[in-house]
Structure formats: C-alpha cells, structure tokens
mmCIF file with all atom_site columns, C-alpha atoms in Angstrom:
data_model
loop_
_atom_site.group_PDB
_atom_site.id
_atom_site.type_symbol
_atom_site.label_atom_id
_atom_site.label_alt_id
_atom_site.label_comp_id
_atom_site.label_asym_id
_atom_site.label_entity_id
_atom_site.label_seq_id
_atom_site.pdbx_PDB_ins_code
_atom_site.Cartn_x
_atom_site.Cartn_y
_atom_site.Cartn_z
_atom_site.occupancy
_atom_site.B_iso_or_equiv
_atom_site.pdbx_formal_charge
_atom_site.auth_seq_id
_atom_site.auth_comp_id
_atom_site.auth_asym_id
_atom_site.auth_atom_id
_atom_site.pdbx_PDB_model_num
ATOM 1   C CA . HIS A 1 1   ? 38.470 7.110  40.630 1.00 80.00 ? 1   HIS A CA 1
ATOM 2   C CA . PRO A 1 2   ? 35.303 5.482  39.397 1.00 83.00 ? 2   PRO A CA 1
ATOM 3   C CA . VAL A 1 3   ? 33.449 6.780  36.201 1.00 89.00 ? 3   VAL A CA 1
ATOM 4   C CA . TYR A 1 4   ? 29.710 6.908  37.167 1.00 87.00 ? 4   TYR A CA 1
ATOM 5   C CA . CYS A 1 5   ? 28.635 8.677  33.729 1.00 90.00 ? 5   CYS A CA 1
ATOM 6   C CA . LEU A 1 6   ? 29.110 8.594  30.019 1.00 91.00 ? 6   LEU A CA 1
ATOM 7   C CA . SER A 1 7   ? 27.596 10.573 27.399 1.00 90.00 ? 7   SER A CA 1
ATOM 8   C CA . VAL A 1 8   ? 27.717 10.640 23.535 1.00 89.00 ? 8   VAL A CA 1
ATOM 9   C CA . VAL A 1 9   ? 27.673 14.108 22.034 1.00 89.00 ? 9   VAL A CA 1
ATOM 10  C CA . GLY A 1 10  ? 27.950 15.615 18.650 1.00 83.00 ? 10  GLY A CA 1
ATOM 11  C CA . THR A 1 11  ? 26.277 14.786 15.215 1.00 78.00 ? 11  THR A CA 1
ATOM 12  C CA . GLN A 1 12  ? 25.586 11.631 13.716 1.00 75.00 ? 12  GLN A CA 1
ATOM 13  C CA . ASN A 1 13  ? 28.805 11.741 11.601 1.00 77.00 ? 13  ASN A CA 1
ATOM 14  C CA . ALA A 1 14  ? 30.927 13.487 14.103 1.00 76.00 ? 14  ALA A CA 1
ATOM 15  C CA . HIS A 1 15  ? 30.759 12.502 17.876 1.00 85.00 ? 15  HIS A CA 1
ATOM 16  C CA . ASN A 1 16  ? 32.566 11.929 21.257 1.00 89.00 ? 16  ASN A CA 1
ATOM 17  C CA . LEU A 1 17  ? 32.115 10.068 24.272 1.00 92.00 ? 17  LEU A CA 1
ATOM 18  C CA . ILE A 1 18  ? 31.998 12.158 27.400 1.00 94.00 ? 18  ILE A CA 1
ATOM 19  C CA . SER A 1 19  ? 33.076 10.751 30.718 1.00 94.00 ? 19  SER A CA 1
ATOM 20  C CA . VAL A 1 20  ? 33.159 12.413 34.122 1.00 95.00 ? 20  VAL A CA 1
ATOM 21  C CA . SER A 1 21  ? 34.643 10.747 37.586 1.00 93.00 ? 21  SER A CA 1
ATOM 22  C CA . THR A 1 22  ? 34.694 11.532 41.049 1.00 92.00 ? 22  THR A CA 1
ATOM 23  C CA . ASP A 1 23  ? 38.305 12.863 40.703 1.00 93.00 ? 23  ASP A CA 1
ATOM 24  C CA . GLY A 1 24  ? 36.567 15.789 39.122 1.00 92.00 ? 24  GLY A CA 1
ATOM 25  C CA . ARG A 1 25  ? 37.961 14.821 35.498 1.00 94.00 ? 25  ARG A CA 1
ATOM 26  C CA . LEU A 1 26  ? 35.830 15.155 32.554 1.00 95.00 ? 26  LEU A CA 1
ATOM 27  C CA . CYS A 1 27  ? 37.480 13.375 29.470 1.00 95.00 ? 27  CYS A CA 1
ATOM 28  C CA . SER A 1 28  ? 36.447 13.509 25.922 1.00 94.00 ? 28  SER A CA 1
ATOM 29  C CA . TRP A 1 29  ? 37.043 10.075 23.835 1.00 94.00 ? 29  TRP A CA 1
ATOM 30  C CA . SER A 1 30  ? 37.452 9.637  20.419 1.00 90.00 ? 30  SER A CA 1
ATOM 31  C CA . LEU A 1 31  ? 35.528 6.448  19.568 1.00 86.00 ? 31  LEU A CA 1
ATOM 32  C CA . ASP A 1 32  ? 38.240 5.514  16.927 1.00 88.00 ? 32  ASP A CA 1
ATOM 33  C CA . MET A 1 33  ? 40.949 5.898  19.891 1.00 88.00 ? 33  MET A CA 1
ATOM 34  C CA . LEU A 1 34  ? 39.835 4.808  23.395 1.00 90.00 ? 34  LEU A CA 1
ATOM 35  C CA . SER A 1 35  ? 43.487 4.603  24.663 1.00 92.00 ? 35  SER A CA 1
ATOM 36  C CA . GLN A 1 36  ? 43.439 7.916  25.822 1.00 94.00 ? 36  GLN A CA 1
ATOM 37  C CA . PRO A 1 37  ? 40.890 11.150 26.020 1.00 94.00 ? 37  PRO A CA 1
ATOM 38  C CA . GLN A 1 38  ? 41.344 13.594 23.496 1.00 93.00 ? 38  GLN A CA 1
ATOM 39  C CA . GLU A 1 39  ? 40.725 16.311 25.813 1.00 94.00 ? 39  GLU A CA 1
ATOM 40  C CA . ILE A 1 40  ? 40.544 16.585 29.788 1.00 94.00 ? 40  ILE A CA 1
ATOM 41  C CA . LEU A 1 41  ? 38.710 19.383 31.859 1.00 94.00 ? 41  LEU A CA 1
ATOM 42  C CA . GLU A 1 42  ? 39.433 19.355 35.470 1.00 93.00 ? 42  GLU A CA 1
ATOM 43  C CA . LEU A 1 43  ? 35.964 20.431 37.084 1.00 93.00 ? 43  LEU A CA 1
ATOM 44  C CA . GLN A 1 44  ? 36.719 22.536 40.333 1.00 91.00 ? 44  GLN A CA 1
ATOM 45  C CA . HIS A 1 45  ? 35.052 25.012 42.197 1.00 85.00 ? 45  HIS A CA 1
ATOM 46  C CA . ARG A 1 46  ? 35.824 27.054 45.359 1.00 74.00 ? 46  ARG A CA 1
ATOM 47  C CA . GLN A 1 47  ? 39.136 27.153 46.484 1.00 72.00 ? 47  GLN A CA 1
ATOM 48  C CA . SER A 1 48  ? 40.184 24.750 43.494 1.00 78.00 ? 48  SER A CA 1
ATOM 49  C CA . LYS A 1 49  ? 38.514 21.793 45.131 1.00 88.00 ? 49  LYS A CA 1
ATOM 50  C CA . ALA A 1 50  ? 37.706 19.051 42.569 1.00 91.00 ? 50  ALA A CA 1
ATOM 51  C CA . ILE A 1 51  ? 33.969 17.970 42.038 1.00 94.00 ? 51  ILE A CA 1
ATOM 52  C CA . ALA A 1 52  ? 33.304 14.439 42.687 1.00 94.00 ? 52  ALA A CA 1
ATOM 53  C CA . ALA A 1 53  ? 30.975 14.059 39.566 1.00 95.00 ? 53  ALA A CA 1
ATOM 54  C CA . MET A 1 54  ? 28.118 11.468 39.738 1.00 95.00 ? 54  MET A CA 1
ATOM 55  C CA . CYS A 1 55  ? 26.037 12.277 36.733 1.00 96.00 ? 55  CYS A CA 1
ATOM 56  C CA . LEU A 1 56  ? 25.958 14.582 33.722 1.00 95.00 ? 56  LEU A CA 1
ATOM 57  C CA . ALA A 1 57  ? 23.825 15.854 31.107 1.00 95.00 ? 57  ALA A CA 1
ATOM 58  C CA . PHE A 1 58  ? 24.012 18.074 27.868 1.00 92.00 ? 58  PHE A CA 1
ATOM 59  C CA . PRO A 1 59  ? 21.166 20.144 26.735 1.00 88.00 ? 59  PRO A CA 1
ATOM 60  C CA . HIS A 1 60  ? 19.733 19.208 23.177 1.00 82.00 ? 60  HIS A CA 1
ATOM 61  C CA . ASN A 1 61  ? 22.010 20.069 20.441 1.00 81.00 ? 61  ASN A CA 1
ATOM 62  C CA . ASP A 1 62  ? 24.695 21.311 22.653 1.00 85.00 ? 62  ASP A CA 1
ATOM 63  C CA . VAL A 1 63  ? 27.987 20.026 22.969 1.00 88.00 ? 63  VAL A CA 1
ATOM 64  C CA . ASN A 1 64  ? 29.610 22.583 24.672 1.00 90.00 ? 64  ASN A CA 1
ATOM 65  C CA . ASN A 1 65  ? 27.484 23.464 27.771 1.00 93.00 ? 65  ASN A CA 1
ATOM 66  C CA . PHE A 1 66  ? 26.595 20.785 30.223 1.00 95.00 ? 66  PHE A CA 1
ATOM 67  C CA . VAL A 1 67  ? 25.173 20.098 33.839 1.00 96.00 ? 67  VAL A CA 1
ATOM 68  C CA . VAL A 1 68  ? 26.636 17.693 36.319 1.00 96.00 ? 68  VAL A CA 1
ATOM 69  C CA . GLY A 1 69  ? 25.637 16.330 39.576 1.00 96.00 ? 69  GLY A CA 1
ATOM 70  C CA . SER A 1 70  ? 28.150 15.728 42.361 1.00 96.00 ? 70  SER A CA 1
ATOM 71  C CA . GLU A 1 71  ? 28.742 13.423 45.437 1.00 95.00 ? 71  GLU A CA 1
ATOM 72  C CA . GLU A 1 72  ? 28.330 16.131 47.961 1.00 94.00 ? 72  GLU A CA 1
ATOM 73  C CA . GLY A 1 73  ? 24.839 17.145 46.662 1.00 96.00 ? 73  GLY A CA 1
ATOM 74  C CA . ALA A 1 74  ? 25.189 20.294 44.558 1.00 96.00 ? 74  ALA A CA 1
ATOM 75  C CA . VAL A 1 75  ? 24.764 20.668 40.814 1.00 96.00 ? 75  VAL A CA 1
ATOM 76  C CA . TYR A 1 76  ? 26.880 22.771 38.385 1.00 96.00 ? 76  TYR A CA 1
ATOM 77  C CA . SER A 1 77  ? 26.680 24.240 35.039 1.00 94.00 ? 77  SER A CA 1
ATOM 78  C CA . ALA A 1 78  ? 29.831 24.262 33.105 1.00 94.00 ? 78  ALA A CA 1
ATOM 79  C CA . CYS A 1 79  ? 31.263 24.615 29.502 1.00 93.00 ? 79  CYS A CA 1
ATOM 80  C CA . ARG A 1 80  ? 33.805 22.533 27.698 1.00 92.00 ? 80  ARG A CA 1
ATOM 81  C CA . HIS A 1 81  ? 35.464 25.230 25.575 1.00 90.00 ? 81  HIS A CA 1
ATOM 82  C CA . GLY A 1 82  ? 36.286 28.986 25.249 1.00 86.00 ? 82  GLY A CA 1
ATOM 83  C CA . SER A 1 83  ? 37.357 31.681 27.771 1.00 85.00 ? 83  SER A CA 1
ATOM 84  C CA . LYS A 1 84  ? 34.880 30.135 30.474 1.00 82.00 ? 84  LYS A CA 1
ATOM 85  C CA . ALA A 1 85  ? 35.695 26.659 29.974 1.00 86.00 ? 85  ALA A CA 1
ATOM 86  C CA . GLY A 1 86  ? 34.935 24.969 33.504 1.00 88.00 ? 86  GLY A CA 1
ATOM 87  C CA . VAL A 1 87  ? 32.402 25.645 36.046 1.00 93.00 ? 87  VAL A CA 1
ATOM 88  C CA . THR A 1 88  ? 30.058 28.375 35.498 1.00 92.00 ? 88  THR A CA 1
ATOM 89  C CA . GLU A 1 89  ? 27.616 28.317 38.201 1.00 93.00 ? 89  GLU A CA 1
ATOM 90  C CA . THR A 1 90  ? 26.280 26.062 41.399 1.00 94.00 ? 90  THR A CA 1
ATOM 91  C CA . TYR A 1 91  ? 22.801 25.237 42.240 1.00 95.00 ? 91  TYR A CA 1
ATOM 92  C CA . GLU A 1 92  ? 22.367 23.936 45.881 1.00 94.00 ? 92  GLU A CA 1
ATOM 93  C CA . GLY A 1 93  ? 19.324 22.307 46.594 1.00 92.00 ? 93  GLY A CA 1
ATOM 94  C CA . HIS A 1 94  ? 19.846 18.516 47.739 1.00 96.00 ? 94  HIS A CA 1
ATOM 95  C CA . GLN A 1 95  ? 21.387 17.019 50.826 1.00 96.00 ? 95  GLN A CA 1
ATOM 96  C CA . ALA A 1 96  ? 22.984 13.809 49.608 1.00 97.00 ? 96  ALA A CA 1
ATOM 97  C CA . PRO A 1 97  ? 24.752 12.705 46.181 1.00 97.00 ? 97  PRO A CA 1
ATOM 98  C CA . VAL A 1 98  ? 22.943 13.541 43.014 1.00 97.00 ? 98  VAL A CA 1
ATOM 99  C CA . THR A 1 99  ? 22.402 10.551 41.291 1.00 96.00 ? 99  THR A CA 1
ATOM 100 C CA . GLY A 1 100 ? 20.744 11.396 38.062 1.00 96.00 ? 100 GLY A CA 1
ATOM 101 C CA . ILE A 1 101 ? 20.325 14.544 35.832 1.00 97.00 ? 101 ILE A CA 1
ATOM 102 C CA . ASP A 1 102 ? 18.550 15.031 32.708 1.00 95.00 ? 102 ASP A CA 1
ATOM 103 C CA . THR A 1 103 ? 17.663 18.116 30.286 1.00 92.00 ? 103 THR A CA 1
ATOM 104 C CA . HIS A 1 104 ? 14.364 19.034 28.760 1.00 86.00 ? 104 HIS A CA 1
ATOM 105 C CA . LYS A 1 105 ? 14.362 17.904 25.081 1.00 80.00 ? 105 LYS A CA 1
ATOM 106 C CA . VAL A 1 106 ? 13.202 20.604 22.656 1.00 76.00 ? 106 VAL A CA 1
ATOM 107 C CA . GLN A 1 107 ? 9.987  19.872 21.206 1.00 77.00 ? 107 GLN A CA 1
ATOM 108 C CA . GLU A 1 108 ? 8.309  21.599 18.317 1.00 79.00 ? 108 GLU A CA 1
ATOM 109 C CA . GLY A 1 109 ? 7.827  25.248 18.818 1.00 79.00 ? 109 GLY A CA 1
ATOM 110 C CA . ILE A 1 110 ? 8.345  25.201 22.511 1.00 81.00 ? 110 ILE A CA 1
ATOM 111 C CA . ASP A 1 111 ? 11.874 25.331 24.059 1.00 81.00 ? 111 ASP A CA 1
ATOM 112 C CA . LEU A 1 112 ? 12.176 24.544 27.649 1.00 85.00 ? 112 LEU A CA 1
ATOM 113 C CA . SER A 1 113 ? 15.908 23.573 27.365 1.00 83.00 ? 113 SER A CA 1
ATOM 114 C CA . HIS A 1 114 ? 16.784 25.903 30.163 1.00 87.00 ? 114 HIS A CA 1
ATOM 115 C CA . LEU A 1 115 ? 14.885 23.266 32.344 1.00 92.00 ? 115 LEU A CA 1
ATOM 116 C CA . PHE A 1 116 ? 16.569 20.290 34.029 1.00 94.00 ? 116 PHE A CA 1
ATOM 117 C CA . LEU A 1 117 ? 15.747 17.438 36.348 1.00 97.00 ? 117 LEU A CA 1
ATOM 118 C CA . THR A 1 118 ? 17.679 15.832 39.436 1.00 97.00 ? 118 THR A CA 1
ATOM 119 C CA . SER A 1 119 ? 17.537 12.958 41.555 1.00 97.00 ? 119 SER A CA 1
ATOM 120 C CA . SER A 1 120 ? 19.259 12.426 44.796 1.00 97.00 ? 120 SER A CA 1
ATOM 121 C CA . PHE A 1 121 ? 20.082 9.903  47.659 1.00 97.00 ? 121 PHE A CA 1
ATOM 122 C CA . ASP A 1 122 ? 18.046 12.277 49.795 1.00 97.00 ? 122 ASP A CA 1
ATOM 123 C CA . TRP A 1 123 ? 14.887 10.677 48.408 1.00 97.00 ? 123 TRP A CA 1
ATOM 124 C CA . THR A 1 124 ? 14.067 13.794 46.315 1.00 97.00 ? 124 THR A CA 1
ATOM 125 C CA . ILE A 1 125 ? 13.759 14.745 42.593 1.00 97.00 ? 125 ILE A CA 1
ATOM 126 C CA . LYS A 1 126 ? 13.916 18.472 41.876 1.00 97.00 ? 126 LYS A CA 1
ATOM 127 C CA . LEU A 1 127 ? 13.144 20.812 38.878 1.00 97.00 ? 127 LEU A CA 1
ATOM 128 C CA . TRP A 1 128 ? 15.770 23.309 37.857 1.00 96.00 ? 128 TRP A CA 1
ATOM 129 C CA . ASN A 1 129 ? 15.993 26.483 35.628 1.00 94.00 ? 129 ASN A CA 1
ATOM 130 C CA . LEU A 1 130 ? 19.708 27.200 34.451 1.00 91.00 ? 130 LEU A CA 1
ATOM 131 C CA . LYS A 1 131 ? 18.976 30.871 35.192 1.00 90.00 ? 131 LYS A CA 1
ATOM 132 C CA . GLU A 1 132 ? 18.345 30.216 38.892 1.00 90.00 ? 132 GLU A CA 1
ATOM 133 C CA . ASN A 1 133 ? 20.433 28.622 41.220 1.00 85.00 ? 133 ASN A CA 1
ATOM 134 C CA . LYS A 1 134 ? 17.518 27.080 43.581 1.00 90.00 ? 134 LYS A CA 1
ATOM 135 C CA . PRO A 1 135 ? 14.946 24.427 42.558 1.00 90.00 ? 135 PRO A CA 1
ATOM 136 C CA . LEU A 1 136 ? 11.658 25.525 41.458 1.00 90.00 ? 136 LEU A CA 1
#
C-alpha cells in the first residue's frame, strides 16, 4: 500500500520518522534503522475498518496526538500511546479524499493549537476545532 505522508516528530536530539499508508498503518521509524519500523499502530474506525490515510499532522510540540486525513473524506484524531492508543474522534465534512492537513503553530502568548486546516479533492479547504467534529 502506498505511503502518502511522512512526518518527523520529537526533539532535535531524539526524533522519529512517522509514516502513514492507505492500509491504515502508522509506523514509527528510527532514522538509525530504517529496515523495519520500531512501532506499528493500526488505524481503524467503525467495525474495525482500516483507515486509508492520505495525510497527517502533529500539533506543535506533541509527539503522541495527531490528526489524519483519509481517502474517504473523513478526518480522524488519534494518539500513538497509552490506554487510548488509536482513533479517538471522527470529523466529517469533505466529500472526497483529504489531500492535506496541518495544525496551527503556537505563537507567543496565543495558543491556537486546537485548530487545524484540511484540503480535499472536493475543491474545498476547511478549518476545524479539535473539540468539535464539524468544520468551523
């Protein structure tokens, strides 16, 4: 299955490469050993159906929580570790594959890290709040 998105997460001295693919697998890779992933998380929703991931983004300074856009047009929030590892929320609003996603960066004194933006083959971009499952 194709890998459509990569992201580097962590600190300057300790970081991992994260990949997502259309088979619903999120893999964490050590840059020192790219022959096999260090960690694999199966991204699933409703009736254990795999999420065909097209893009992902991590909020600023967060290596655990992330948002992922899918081939069917939905967006999901998820976390990599802990008792709630996997998909935690579904956001519906696009009618075609989500091709891009990004989170708002934290700026001095203003924290808008709960906001994220998506683009889609449906010719729209949408602004979202992590606390609401419909676009703003």
